[in-house]
mmCIF file of C-alpha atoms in Angstrom:
data_model
loop_
_atom_site.group_PDB
_atom_site.id
_atom_site.type_symbol
_atom_site.label_atom_id
_atom_site.label_comp_id
_atom_site.label_asym_id
_atom_site.label_seq_id
_atom_site.Cartn_x
_atom_site.Cartn_y
_atom_site.Cartn_z
ATOM 1 C CA UNK A 11 29.170 -38.403 77.343
ATOM 2 C CA UNK A 12 28.523 -41.404 75.099
ATOM 3 C CA UNK A 13 31.717 -43.322 74.346
ATOM 4 C CA UNK A 14 32.843 -44.007 70.796
ATOM 5 C CA UNK A 15 32.812 -47.382 69.098
ATOM 6 C CA UNK A 16 34.911 -46.106 66.175
ATOM 7 C CA UNK A 17 37.052 -43.036 65.652
ATOM 8 C CA UNK A 18 39.396 -42.106 62.824
ATOM 9 C CA UNK A 19 41.665 -39.075 62.730
ATOM 10 C CA UNK A 20 43.118 -37.801 59.445
ATOM 11 C CA UNK A 21 43.196 -41.395 58.176
ATOM 12 C CA UNK A 22 45.079 -41.901 54.904
ATOM 13 C CA UNK A 23 45.693 -45.034 52.864
ATOM 14 C CA UNK A 24 47.592 -45.076 49.571
ATOM 15 C CA UNK A 25 48.443 -47.945 47.240
ATOM 16 C CA UNK A 26 51.414 -48.147 44.924
ATOM 17 C CA UNK A 27 50.664 -49.124 41.325
ATOM 18 C CA UNK A 28 52.580 -49.223 38.049
ATOM 19 C CA UNK A 29 51.192 -45.767 37.256
ATOM 20 C CA UNK A 30 52.083 -44.281 40.646
ATOM 21 C CA UNK A 31 50.302 -43.939 43.963
ATOM 22 C CA UNK A 32 46.527 -44.120 44.372
ATOM 23 C CA UNK A 33 44.896 -42.529 47.407
ATOM 24 C CA UNK A 34 42.098 -44.777 48.629
ATOM 25 C CA UNK A 35 41.432 -42.791 51.821
ATOM 26 C CA UNK A 36 42.139 -39.072 52.046
ATOM 27 C CA UNK A 37 42.104 -37.566 55.568
ATOM 28 C CA UNK A 38 39.047 -39.463 56.780
ATOM 29 C CA UNK A 39 37.657 -38.250 60.106
ATOM 30 C CA UNK A 40 34.750 -40.237 61.524
ATOM 31 C CA UNK A 41 33.135 -40.796 64.908
ATOM 32 C CA UNK A 42 30.682 -43.652 65.464
ATOM 33 C CA UNK A 43 28.907 -43.892 68.820
ATOM 34 C CA UNK A 44 28.430 -47.129 70.720
ATOM 35 C CA UNK A 45 25.022 -48.648 69.985
ATOM 36 C CA UNK A 46 24.724 -46.788 66.690
ATOM 37 C CA UNK A 47 23.601 -48.101 63.321
ATOM 38 C CA UNK A 48 26.062 -46.296 61.051
ATOM 39 C CA UNK A 49 26.071 -46.397 57.260
ATOM 40 C CA UNK A 50 28.743 -45.576 54.689
ATOM 41 C CA UNK A 51 27.531 -44.822 51.154
ATOM 42 C CA UNK A 52 29.796 -44.572 48.156
ATOM 43 C CA UNK A 53 30.369 -45.927 44.627
ATOM 44 C CA UNK A 54 32.830 -48.702 43.837
ATOM 45 C CA UNK A 55 36.375 -47.510 44.422
ATOM 46 C CA UNK A 56 35.350 -44.782 46.871
ATOM 47 C CA UNK A 57 37.277 -46.298 49.801
ATOM 48 C CA UNK A 58 34.503 -48.079 51.721
ATOM 49 C CA UNK A 59 36.084 -51.530 51.850
ATOM 50 C CA UNK A 60 39.552 -50.091 52.485
ATOM 51 C CA UNK A 61 38.232 -48.283 55.547
ATOM 52 C CA UNK A 62 36.537 -51.406 56.902
ATOM 53 C CA UNK A 63 39.700 -53.464 56.412
ATOM 54 C CA UNK A 64 41.733 -50.924 58.395
ATOM 55 C CA UNK A 65 39.172 -50.886 61.203
ATOM 56 C CA UNK A 66 39.201 -54.706 61.280
ATOM 57 C CA UNK A 67 43.049 -54.748 61.391
ATOM 58 C CA UNK A 68 43.312 -56.424 57.971
ATOM 59 C CA UNK A 69 45.163 -53.463 56.498
ATOM 60 C CA UNK A 70 47.535 -50.852 57.917
ATOM 61 C CA UNK A 71 46.834 -47.144 57.377
ATOM 62 C CA UNK A 72 49.494 -45.132 55.556
ATOM 63 C CA UNK A 73 49.092 -42.318 58.092
ATOM 64 C CA UNK A 74 46.598 -41.044 60.622
ATOM 65 C CA UNK A 75 44.947 -42.925 63.464
ATOM 66 C CA UNK A 76 42.034 -45.314 63.902
ATOM 67 C CA UNK A 77 40.483 -46.594 67.124
ATOM 68 C CA UNK A 78 37.894 -49.292 67.770
ATOM 69 C CA UNK A 79 36.340 -49.177 71.252
ATOM 70 C CA UNK A 80 39.322 -47.070 72.244
ATOM 71 C CA UNK A 81 41.901 -49.582 70.985
ATOM 72 C CA UNK A 82 44.481 -48.488 68.420
ATOM 73 C CA UNK A 83 44.017 -50.707 65.346
ATOM 74 C CA UNK A 84 47.782 -50.844 64.767
ATOM 75 C CA UNK A 85 49.235 -51.018 68.272
ATOM 76 C CA UNK A 86 46.412 -53.024 69.888
ATOM 77 C CA UNK A 87 45.202 -55.124 66.962
ATOM 78 C CA UNK A 88 44.675 -58.276 69.064
ATOM 79 C CA UNK A 89 42.299 -56.392 71.370
ATOM 80 C CA UNK A 90 40.342 -55.134 68.371
ATOM 81 C CA UNK A 91 40.025 -58.607 66.846
ATOM 82 C CA UNK A 92 38.455 -59.966 70.015
ATOM 83 C CA UNK A 93 35.473 -57.607 69.827
ATOM 84 C CA UNK A 94 34.720 -57.230 66.100
ATOM 85 C CA UNK A 95 33.507 -59.376 63.247
ATOM 86 C CA UNK A 96 33.122 -58.671 59.555
ATOM 87 C CA UNK A 97 30.855 -60.018 56.830
ATOM 88 C CA UNK A 98 31.275 -59.093 53.177
ATOM 89 C CA UNK A 99 28.704 -59.761 50.496
ATOM 90 C CA UNK A 100 31.372 -60.888 48.040
ATOM 91 C CA UNK A 101 33.688 -62.889 50.289
ATOM 92 C CA UNK A 102 34.454 -66.606 50.040
ATOM 93 C CA UNK A 103 32.143 -68.854 51.999
ATOM 94 C CA UNK A 104 34.297 -70.907 54.332
ATOM 95 C CA UNK A 105 35.386 -74.458 53.610
ATOM 96 C CA UNK A 106 33.420 -76.236 50.910
ATOM 97 C CA UNK A 107 34.075 -79.731 52.284
ATOM 98 C CA UNK A 108 32.441 -78.801 55.606
ATOM 99 C CA UNK A 109 28.695 -78.511 56.152
ATOM 100 C CA UNK A 110 26.934 -75.227 56.850
ATOM 101 C CA UNK A 111 26.681 -76.032 60.562
ATOM 102 C CA UNK A 112 30.322 -77.168 60.779
ATOM 103 C CA UNK A 113 31.576 -73.978 59.115
ATOM 104 C CA UNK A 114 29.761 -71.710 61.556
ATOM 105 C CA UNK A 115 30.925 -73.828 64.521
ATOM 106 C CA UNK A 116 34.551 -73.684 63.304
ATOM 107 C CA UNK A 117 34.517 -69.876 63.270
ATOM 108 C CA UNK A 118 32.899 -69.787 66.714
ATOM 109 C CA UNK A 119 35.796 -71.827 68.068
ATOM 110 C CA UNK A 120 38.358 -69.444 66.607
ATOM 111 C CA UNK A 121 36.805 -66.841 68.904
ATOM 112 C CA UNK A 122 36.760 -69.195 71.903
ATOM 113 C CA UNK A 123 32.968 -69.429 72.214
ATOM 114 C CA UNK A 124 32.014 -72.270 74.620
ATOM 115 C CA UNK A 125 30.548 -75.283 72.804
ATOM 116 C CA UNK A 126 27.120 -75.159 74.433
ATOM 117 C CA UNK A 127 26.695 -71.437 73.760
ATOM 118 C CA UNK A 128 27.966 -71.822 70.190
ATOM 119 C CA UNK A 129 25.533 -74.633 69.293
ATOM 120 C CA UNK A 130 22.571 -72.736 70.780
ATOM 121 C CA UNK A 131 23.429 -69.632 68.769
ATOM 122 C CA UNK A 132 24.020 -71.665 65.603
ATOM 123 C CA UNK A 133 20.613 -73.375 65.838
ATOM 124 C CA UNK A 134 18.888 -70.034 66.445
ATOM 125 C CA UNK A 135 20.634 -68.321 63.525
ATOM 126 C CA UNK A 136 20.064 -71.204 61.098
ATOM 127 C CA UNK A 137 16.354 -71.149 61.922
ATOM 128 C CA UNK A 138 16.187 -67.384 61.504
ATOM 129 C CA UNK A 139 17.905 -67.464 58.113
ATOM 130 C CA UNK A 140 15.832 -70.393 56.854
ATOM 131 C CA UNK A 141 18.866 -72.662 56.640
ATOM 132 C CA UNK A 142 17.675 -75.444 58.947
ATOM 133 C CA UNK A 143 17.154 -77.894 56.081
ATOM 134 C CA UNK A 144 20.598 -77.046 54.667
ATOM 135 C CA UNK A 145 22.446 -77.237 57.988
ATOM 136 C CA UNK A 146 24.079 -80.604 57.209
ATOM 137 C CA UNK A 147 24.727 -79.862 53.525
ATOM 138 C CA UNK A 148 28.291 -79.249 52.402
ATOM 139 C CA UNK A 149 28.874 -75.619 51.533
ATOM 140 C CA UNK A 150 29.991 -76.279 47.944
ATOM 141 C CA UNK A 151 26.494 -77.649 47.246
ATOM 142 C CA UNK A 152 24.442 -74.648 48.416
ATOM 143 C CA UNK A 153 23.447 -71.575 46.425
ATOM 144 C CA UNK A 154 25.120 -68.151 46.464
ATOM 145 C CA UNK A 155 22.273 -66.650 48.478
ATOM 146 C CA UNK A 156 22.446 -69.470 51.022
ATOM 147 C CA UNK A 157 26.190 -68.977 51.355
ATOM 148 C CA UNK A 158 25.648 -65.313 52.095
ATOM 149 C CA UNK A 159 23.118 -66.194 54.784
ATOM 150 C CA UNK A 160 25.666 -68.611 56.263
ATOM 151 C CA UNK A 161 28.290 -65.857 56.232
ATOM 152 C CA UNK A 162 25.979 -63.609 58.232
ATOM 153 C CA UNK A 163 25.396 -66.421 60.739
ATOM 154 C CA UNK A 164 29.162 -66.752 61.050
ATOM 155 C CA UNK A 165 29.454 -63.016 61.727
ATOM 156 C CA UNK A 166 26.746 -63.023 64.393
ATOM 157 C CA UNK A 167 27.619 -66.270 66.182
ATOM 158 C CA UNK A 168 30.510 -64.574 68.016
ATOM 159 C CA UNK A 169 28.156 -61.822 69.290
ATOM 160 C CA UNK A 170 30.712 -59.083 68.494
ATOM 161 C CA UNK A 171 30.577 -55.656 70.106
ATOM 162 C CA UNK A 172 30.980 -54.123 66.646
ATOM 163 C CA UNK A 173 29.787 -55.810 63.450
ATOM 164 C CA UNK A 174 31.058 -54.645 60.064
ATOM 165 C CA UNK A 175 28.769 -55.481 57.146
ATOM 166 C CA UNK A 176 30.189 -54.781 53.691
ATOM 167 C CA UNK A 177 27.349 -55.010 51.131
ATOM 168 C CA UNK A 178 25.641 -57.783 53.180
ATOM 169 C CA UNK A 179 22.564 -58.303 50.991
ATOM 170 C CA UNK A 180 24.337 -58.663 47.628
ATOM 171 C CA UNK A 181 22.816 -61.607 45.754
ATOM 172 C CA UNK A 182 19.882 -62.050 48.141
ATOM 173 C CA UNK A 183 16.219 -61.896 47.232
ATOM 174 C CA UNK A 184 13.862 -59.276 48.690
ATOM 175 C CA UNK A 185 12.535 -61.483 51.498
ATOM 176 C CA UNK A 186 15.981 -62.643 52.604
ATOM 177 C CA UNK A 187 17.288 -59.072 52.564
ATOM 178 C CA UNK A 188 14.362 -57.906 54.684
ATOM 179 C CA UNK A 189 14.924 -60.722 57.189
ATOM 180 C CA UNK A 190 18.577 -59.764 57.552
ATOM 181 C CA UNK A 191 17.816 -56.057 57.989
ATOM 182 C CA UNK A 192 15.163 -56.691 60.642
ATOM 183 C CA UNK A 193 17.326 -59.123 62.599
ATOM 184 C CA UNK A 194 20.400 -56.886 62.554
ATOM 185 C CA UNK A 195 18.389 -53.863 63.753
ATOM 186 C CA UNK A 196 16.901 -55.932 66.579
ATOM 187 C CA UNK A 197 20.324 -57.354 67.492
ATOM 188 C CA UNK A 198 21.842 -53.866 67.745
ATOM 189 C CA UNK A 199 18.971 -52.352 69.764
ATOM 190 C CA UNK A 200 18.512 -55.207 72.215
ATOM 191 C CA UNK A 201 22.188 -55.887 72.891
ATOM 192 C CA UNK A 202 23.673 -52.410 72.719
ATOM 193 C CA UNK A 203 25.931 -53.455 69.859
ATOM 194 C CA UNK A 204 27.259 -51.259 67.055
ATOM 195 C CA UNK A 205 26.787 -51.757 63.311
ATOM 196 C CA UNK A 206 29.011 -50.303 60.586
ATOM 197 C CA UNK A 207 27.309 -50.879 57.237
ATOM 198 C CA UNK A 208 28.410 -50.202 53.686
ATOM 199 C CA UNK A 209 25.814 -50.563 50.960
ATOM 200 C CA UNK A 210 24.803 -49.560 47.448
ATOM 201 C CA UNK A 211 21.166 -49.831 48.485
ATOM 202 C CA UNK A 212 19.863 -46.356 49.356
ATOM 203 C CA UNK A 213 16.631 -47.743 50.785
ATOM 204 C CA UNK A 214 18.621 -50.128 52.975
ATOM 205 C CA UNK A 215 20.739 -47.291 54.371
ATOM 206 C CA UNK A 216 17.732 -45.047 54.956
ATOM 207 C CA UNK A 217 15.751 -47.801 56.684
ATOM 208 C CA UNK A 218 18.538 -49.117 58.912
ATOM 209 C CA UNK A 219 20.908 -46.296 59.804
ATOM 210 C CA UNK A 220 20.859 -43.669 62.534
ATOM 211 C CA UNK A 221 23.506 -41.716 60.635
ATOM 212 C CA UNK A 222 25.028 -41.994 57.175
ATOM 213 C CA UNK A 223 28.355 -40.777 55.795
ATOM 214 C CA UNK A 224 28.801 -40.230 52.059
ATOM 215 C CA UNK A 225 32.270 -40.989 50.709
ATOM 216 C CA UNK A 226 33.698 -40.414 47.231
ATOM 217 C CA UNK A 227 37.293 -40.749 46.023
ATOM 218 C CA UNK A 228 38.424 -41.414 49.575
ATOM 219 C CA UNK A 229 36.943 -38.258 51.115
ATOM 220 C CA UNK A 230 33.951 -37.910 53.443
ATOM 221 C CA UNK A 231 31.586 -35.388 51.826
ATOM 222 C CA UNK A 232 28.816 -35.372 54.449
ATOM 223 C CA UNK A 233 27.783 -37.164 57.632
ATOM 224 C CA UNK A 234 24.414 -36.856 59.372
ATOM 225 C CA UNK A 235 21.069 -38.573 59.907
ATOM 226 C CA UNK A 236 19.196 -39.530 56.712
ATOM 227 C CA UNK A 237 16.485 -36.953 57.482
ATOM 228 C CA UNK A 238 19.000 -34.139 57.975
ATOM 229 C CA UNK A 239 20.918 -35.091 54.855
ATOM 230 C CA UNK A 240 17.736 -34.935 52.799
ATOM 231 C CA UNK A 241 17.214 -31.358 53.987
ATOM 232 C CA UNK A 242 20.245 -30.473 51.833
ATOM 233 C CA UNK A 243 18.044 -30.975 48.774
ATOM 234 C CA UNK A 244 14.654 -30.124 50.275
ATOM 235 C CA UNK A 245 14.244 -27.133 47.954
ATOM 236 C CA UNK A 246 15.114 -29.096 44.822
ATOM 237 C CA UNK A 247 12.603 -30.664 42.427
ATOM 238 C CA UNK A 248 13.079 -34.401 41.923
ATOM 239 C CA UNK A 249 12.052 -35.610 38.471
ATOM 240 C CA UNK A 250 11.912 -39.305 37.554
ATOM 241 C CA UNK A 251 11.768 -40.332 33.905
ATOM 242 C CA UNK A 252 11.542 -43.774 32.350
ATOM 243 C CA UNK A 253 12.771 -43.821 28.761
ATOM 244 C CA UNK A 254 13.839 -46.149 26.024
ATOM 245 C CA UNK A 255 17.420 -47.374 26.330
ATOM 246 C CA UNK A 256 20.096 -45.063 24.927
ATOM 247 C CA UNK A 257 23.892 -44.794 24.864
ATOM 248 C CA UNK A 258 24.452 -41.304 26.211
ATOM 249 C CA UNK A 259 23.221 -37.727 26.285
ATOM 250 C CA UNK A 260 24.724 -34.404 27.309
ATOM 251 C CA UNK A 261 22.456 -32.440 29.651
ATOM 252 C CA UNK A 262 23.383 -29.419 31.817
ATOM 253 C CA UNK A 263 21.537 -30.819 34.858
ATOM 254 C CA UNK A 264 22.458 -33.178 37.685
ATOM 255 C CA UNK A 265 20.957 -36.606 37.159
ATOM 256 C CA UNK A 266 21.566 -40.311 37.693
ATOM 257 C CA UNK A 267 20.732 -43.094 35.276
ATOM 258 C CA UNK A 268 20.024 -46.781 35.804
ATOM 259 C CA UNK A 269 19.752 -48.977 32.728
ATOM 260 C CA UNK A 270 17.639 -52.126 32.437
ATOM 261 C CA UNK A 271 19.048 -54.132 29.547
ATOM 262 C CA UNK A 272 16.431 -56.869 29.916
ATOM 263 C CA UNK A 273 13.566 -54.409 29.405
ATOM 264 C CA UNK A 274 15.537 -52.139 27.057
ATOM 265 C CA UNK A 275 14.689 -49.138 29.244
ATOM 266 C CA UNK A 276 16.465 -46.538 31.383
ATOM 267 C CA UNK A 277 15.452 -44.698 34.545
ATOM 268 C CA UNK A 278 16.675 -41.115 34.851
ATOM 269 C CA UNK A 279 16.462 -39.167 38.111
ATOM 270 C CA UNK A 280 17.012 -35.403 37.924
ATOM 271 C CA UNK A 281 17.713 -32.968 40.745
ATOM 272 C CA UNK A 282 16.457 -29.581 39.551
ATOM 273 C CA UNK A 283 16.508 -26.126 41.092
ATOM 274 C CA UNK A 284 13.631 -25.002 38.882
ATOM 275 C CA UNK A 285 10.914 -27.242 37.426
ATOM 276 C CA UNK A 286 10.455 -24.845 34.511
ATOM 277 C CA UNK A 287 13.348 -26.655 32.760
ATOM 278 C CA UNK A 288 11.369 -29.913 32.528
ATOM 279 C CA UNK A 289 10.030 -29.111 29.002
ATOM 280 C CA UNK A 290 13.635 -28.455 27.885
ATOM 281 C CA UNK A 291 14.724 -31.876 29.165
ATOM 282 C CA UNK A 292 11.868 -33.637 27.374
ATOM 283 C CA UNK A 293 12.603 -31.707 24.192
ATOM 284 C CA UNK A 294 16.275 -32.717 24.366
ATOM 285 C CA UNK A 295 15.319 -36.372 24.757
ATOM 286 C CA UNK A 296 12.974 -36.172 21.771
ATOM 287 C CA UNK A 297 15.661 -34.537 19.632
ATOM 288 C CA UNK A 298 17.904 -37.524 20.371
ATOM 289 C CA UNK A 299 15.177 -40.043 19.430
ATOM 290 C CA UNK A 300 14.768 -41.156 23.057
ATOM 291 C CA UNK A 301 11.226 -42.294 23.785
ATOM 292 C CA UNK A 302 9.615 -41.049 27.018
ATOM 293 C CA UNK A 303 7.663 -43.844 28.749
ATOM 294 C CA UNK A 304 6.703 -42.198 32.054
ATOM 295 C CA UNK A 305 7.298 -39.036 34.085
ATOM 296 C CA UNK A 306 6.711 -38.193 37.749
ATOM 297 C CA UNK A 307 7.909 -35.882 40.502
ATOM 298 C CA UNK A 308 8.881 -37.348 43.881
ATOM 299 C CA UNK A 309 10.204 -36.474 47.326
ATOM 300 C CA UNK A 310 13.993 -36.105 47.808
ATOM 301 C CA UNK A 311 15.866 -39.255 48.877
ATOM 302 C CA UNK A 312 19.389 -40.152 49.962
ATOM 303 C CA UNK A 313 20.137 -40.823 46.318
ATOM 304 C CA UNK A 314 19.365 -37.201 45.522
ATOM 305 C CA UNK A 315 21.704 -36.071 48.293
ATOM 306 C CA UNK A 316 24.361 -38.285 46.739
ATOM 307 C CA UNK A 317 23.783 -36.776 43.280
ATOM 308 C CA UNK A 318 23.989 -33.278 44.767
ATOM 309 C CA UNK A 319 27.302 -33.957 46.528
ATOM 310 C CA UNK A 320 28.999 -36.274 44.062
ATOM 311 C CA UNK A 321 27.502 -35.147 40.770
ATOM 312 C CA UNK A 322 26.461 -38.624 39.641
ATOM 313 C CA UNK A 323 24.395 -41.589 40.764
ATOM 314 C CA UNK A 324 25.673 -44.228 43.155
ATOM 315 C CA UNK A 325 25.679 -46.967 40.511
ATOM 316 C CA UNK A 326 27.531 -44.904 37.897
#
């Protein structure tokens, strides 16, 4: 039987506010196998980051249990910290007075990595991320994207058994994001490591992950491989519309909307049980003076599964 890298049992986390208690995690039960690329999809405020912080021993659970490689995150937190690392797309980027190379080396020493091994890994990672020419530049002088690449180097330099990536490609261009995805997949497969990824990028989750869990308002709604999850909506019709920008519209169908303020357009994605309602949708748009730019039908995606389960798009 394959051992588990991560397991949570009836995990709950609440926060006290001026208006009362907020439940960030509500009886979360998850099992992540060793060597697995595991993804967690959910909108802002769904509990993704809270869960990662508990698993990395940065936050105590209110109740329930959580284990990382068999270690209790509360009772054996020091053991957990030795084998994990975490990179967040919106975290601070080390010490601005230090150079890129010095920052990565500093974090390697906090984990007790021998000097020779650390420098070899640092040089390899800097080359991979295209940061060789910025290696001796102080961090406060590099761009946001370069800082994020440095953060990923810092997460990988310790060669953790389990790597937590919280929105790792935020602020990166397409090529940099692709480089990171390809390297992380290779690192997991070749070294038998485990990845726990949270992302807003449906394509990223579908491309990288063996299994994906969908979370909303602190509850896990589904957990399976991307292909199996898409079978949940295999009988639905997926309709994509591009329209002129508008404030709002009331439609009795499940759909997501993504607005492009620069182009003054909106992309609407409908999940329909019957394509005969398409003329009704177009008529409703016309009645509200919304211009239709393009229309097409497509295959179901993870985003459609999300709309089906949550009732709205991931970015809404």
